[in-house]
Coordinates of C-alpha atoms in Angstrom, one line a residue:
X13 CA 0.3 0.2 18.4
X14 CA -2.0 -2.5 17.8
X15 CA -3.9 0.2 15.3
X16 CA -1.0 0.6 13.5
X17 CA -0.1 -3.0 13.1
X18 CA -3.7 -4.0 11.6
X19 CA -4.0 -0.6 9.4
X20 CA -0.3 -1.1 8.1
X21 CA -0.2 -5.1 7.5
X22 CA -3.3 -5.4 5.0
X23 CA -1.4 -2.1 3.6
X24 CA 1.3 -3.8 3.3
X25 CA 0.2 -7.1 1.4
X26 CA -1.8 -5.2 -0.9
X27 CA 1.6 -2.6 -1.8
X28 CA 3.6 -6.2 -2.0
X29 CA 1.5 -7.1 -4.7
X30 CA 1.3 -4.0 -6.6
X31 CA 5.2 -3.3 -6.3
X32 CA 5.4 -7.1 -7.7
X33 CA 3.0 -5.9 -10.6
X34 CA 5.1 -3.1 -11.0
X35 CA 8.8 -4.8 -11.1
X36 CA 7.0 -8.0 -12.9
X37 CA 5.3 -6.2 -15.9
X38 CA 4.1 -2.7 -15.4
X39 CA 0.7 -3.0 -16.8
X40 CA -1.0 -4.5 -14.1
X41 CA 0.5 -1.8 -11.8
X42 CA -1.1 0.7 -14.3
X43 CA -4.1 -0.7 -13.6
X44 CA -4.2 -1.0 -10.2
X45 CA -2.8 2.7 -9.9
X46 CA -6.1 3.9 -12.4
X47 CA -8.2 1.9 -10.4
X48 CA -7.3 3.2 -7.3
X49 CA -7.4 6.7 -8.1
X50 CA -10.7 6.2 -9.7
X51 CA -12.1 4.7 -6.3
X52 CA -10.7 7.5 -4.0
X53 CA -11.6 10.4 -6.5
X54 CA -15.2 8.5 -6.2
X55 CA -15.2 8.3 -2.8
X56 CA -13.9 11.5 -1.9
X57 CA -16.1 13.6 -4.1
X58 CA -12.9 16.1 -4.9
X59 CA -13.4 19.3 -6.1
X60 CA -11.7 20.7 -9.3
X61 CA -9.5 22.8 -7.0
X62 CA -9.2 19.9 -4.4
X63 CA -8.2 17.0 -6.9
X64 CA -5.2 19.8 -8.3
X65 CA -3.8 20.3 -5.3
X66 CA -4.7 16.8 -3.5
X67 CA -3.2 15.1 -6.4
X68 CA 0.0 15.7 -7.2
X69 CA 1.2 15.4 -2.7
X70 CA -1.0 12.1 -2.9
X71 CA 1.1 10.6 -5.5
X72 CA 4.4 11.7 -4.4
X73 CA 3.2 10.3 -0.5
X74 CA 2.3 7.0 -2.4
X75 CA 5.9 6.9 -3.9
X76 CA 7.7 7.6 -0.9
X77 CA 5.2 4.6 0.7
X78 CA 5.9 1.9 -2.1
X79 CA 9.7 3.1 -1.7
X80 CA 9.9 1.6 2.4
X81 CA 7.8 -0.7 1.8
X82 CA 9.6 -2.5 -1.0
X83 CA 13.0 -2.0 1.0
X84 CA 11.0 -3.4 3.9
X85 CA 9.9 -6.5 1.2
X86 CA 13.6 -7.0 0.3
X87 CA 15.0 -7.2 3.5
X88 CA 12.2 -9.8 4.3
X89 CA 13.4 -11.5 1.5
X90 CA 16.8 -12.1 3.2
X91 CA 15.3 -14.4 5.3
X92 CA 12.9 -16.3 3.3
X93 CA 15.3 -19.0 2.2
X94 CA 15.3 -21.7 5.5
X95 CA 18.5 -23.0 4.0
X96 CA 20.4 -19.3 4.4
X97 CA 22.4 -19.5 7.5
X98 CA 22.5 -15.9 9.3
X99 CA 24.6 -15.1 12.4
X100 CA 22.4 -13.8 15.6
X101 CA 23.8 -10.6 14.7
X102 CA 22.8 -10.9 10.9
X103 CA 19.4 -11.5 11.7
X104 CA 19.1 -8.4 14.7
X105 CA 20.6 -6.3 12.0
X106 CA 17.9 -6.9 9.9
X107 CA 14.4 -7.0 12.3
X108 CA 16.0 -3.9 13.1
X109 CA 16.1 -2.3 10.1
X110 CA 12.7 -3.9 9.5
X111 CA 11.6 -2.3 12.3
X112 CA 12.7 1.4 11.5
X113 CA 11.0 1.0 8.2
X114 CA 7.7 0.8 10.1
X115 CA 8.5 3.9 12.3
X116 CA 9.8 5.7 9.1
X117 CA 6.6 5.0 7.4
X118 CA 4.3 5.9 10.0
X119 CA 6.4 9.1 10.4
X120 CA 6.0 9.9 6.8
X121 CA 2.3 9.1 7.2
X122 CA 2.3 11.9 10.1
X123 CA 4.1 14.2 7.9
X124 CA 1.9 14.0 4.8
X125 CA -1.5 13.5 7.1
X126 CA -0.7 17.3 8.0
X127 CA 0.1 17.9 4.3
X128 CA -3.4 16.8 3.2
X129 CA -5.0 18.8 6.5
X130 CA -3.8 22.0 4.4
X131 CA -5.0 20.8 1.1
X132 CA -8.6 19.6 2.3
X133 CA -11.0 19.5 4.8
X134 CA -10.8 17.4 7.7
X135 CA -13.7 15.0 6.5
X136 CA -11.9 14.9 3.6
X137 CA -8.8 13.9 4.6
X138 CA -10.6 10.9 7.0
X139 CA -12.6 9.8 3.8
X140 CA -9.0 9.6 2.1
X141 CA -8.6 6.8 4.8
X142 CA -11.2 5.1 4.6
X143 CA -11.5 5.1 1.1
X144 CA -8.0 3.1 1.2
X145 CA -9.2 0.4 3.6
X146 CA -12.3 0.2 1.2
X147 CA -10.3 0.2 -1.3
X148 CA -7.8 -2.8 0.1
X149 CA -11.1 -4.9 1.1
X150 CA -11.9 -4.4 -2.5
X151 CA -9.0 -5.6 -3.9
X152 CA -8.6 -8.6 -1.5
X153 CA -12.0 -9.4 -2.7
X154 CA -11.5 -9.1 -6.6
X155 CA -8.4 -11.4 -6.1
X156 CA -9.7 -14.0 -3.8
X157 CA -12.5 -14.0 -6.7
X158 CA -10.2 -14.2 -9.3
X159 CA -8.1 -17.1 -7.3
X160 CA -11.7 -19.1 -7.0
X161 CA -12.7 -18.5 -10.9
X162 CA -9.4 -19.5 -11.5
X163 CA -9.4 -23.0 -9.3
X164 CA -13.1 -23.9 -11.1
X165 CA -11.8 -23.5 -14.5
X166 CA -8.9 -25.5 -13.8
X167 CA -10.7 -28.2 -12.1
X168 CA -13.1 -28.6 -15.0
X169 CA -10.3 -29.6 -17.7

């Protein structure tokens, strides 16, 4: 369990901010999304054959991900504001459905992990995962860059 929290929470924030790219403007989800797939196809040294097939269940399991995990995002949202007063019963209502997002997620996960099993080879399909935590790491980094370029130039004017 405690696997599936630290794999699905860095998961998470990264999808948070590409699903706010992607309501806010578009283009910086296009980027990230050509980025990504640039790193995994990198990483995972696809063949022509493997990238046809791999492709096309990869995107529609990153669709269905973004999907429950922006549901998940709004129904955080519900509670965000400290002035909002929700019953007891409001609020289990809620962690509840919070909750069976995760579970619906990791079952999806399940499902399409035995999807990519038929489409590749095993090392394959473990590269796919770690190329997506590299891939996270990376893009934690490039931001927290970004955020530190950004303080200096502001602190210079």
């Amino acid at each position: 369990m405690n696997k599936v929290v630290t794999t699905l929470l860095p998961l998470f924030l990264l999808l948070s901010m590409a699903s706010t790219a992607q309501k806010e403007g578009g283009p910086d989800f296009e980027k990230f999304k050509s980025q990504k797939i640039a790193f995994l196809t990198e990483k995972m040294n696809l063949t022509p054959r493997e990238a046809q097939e791999f492709w096309p269940v990869y995107n529609q399991f990153e669709k269905e991900r973004m999907e429950l995990q922006f549901k998940r995002r709004e129904l955080e949202m519900k509670t965000r504001d400290e002035n909002a007063t929700l019953s007891d019963q409001e609020v289990i209502s809620i962690t509840r459905e919070i909750a069976a997002s995760f579970r619906k997620e990791a079952e999806n996960a399940g499902q399409y992990n035995e999807k990519f099993l038929k489409i590749l080879p095993p090392q394959k399909v473990l590269l796919l995962y770690r190329a997506e935590n590299q891939f996270r790491v990376h893009m934690f980094d490039q931001r927290s860059e970004e955020r530190r370029v950004g303080k200096e130039c502001r602190s210079r004017w």
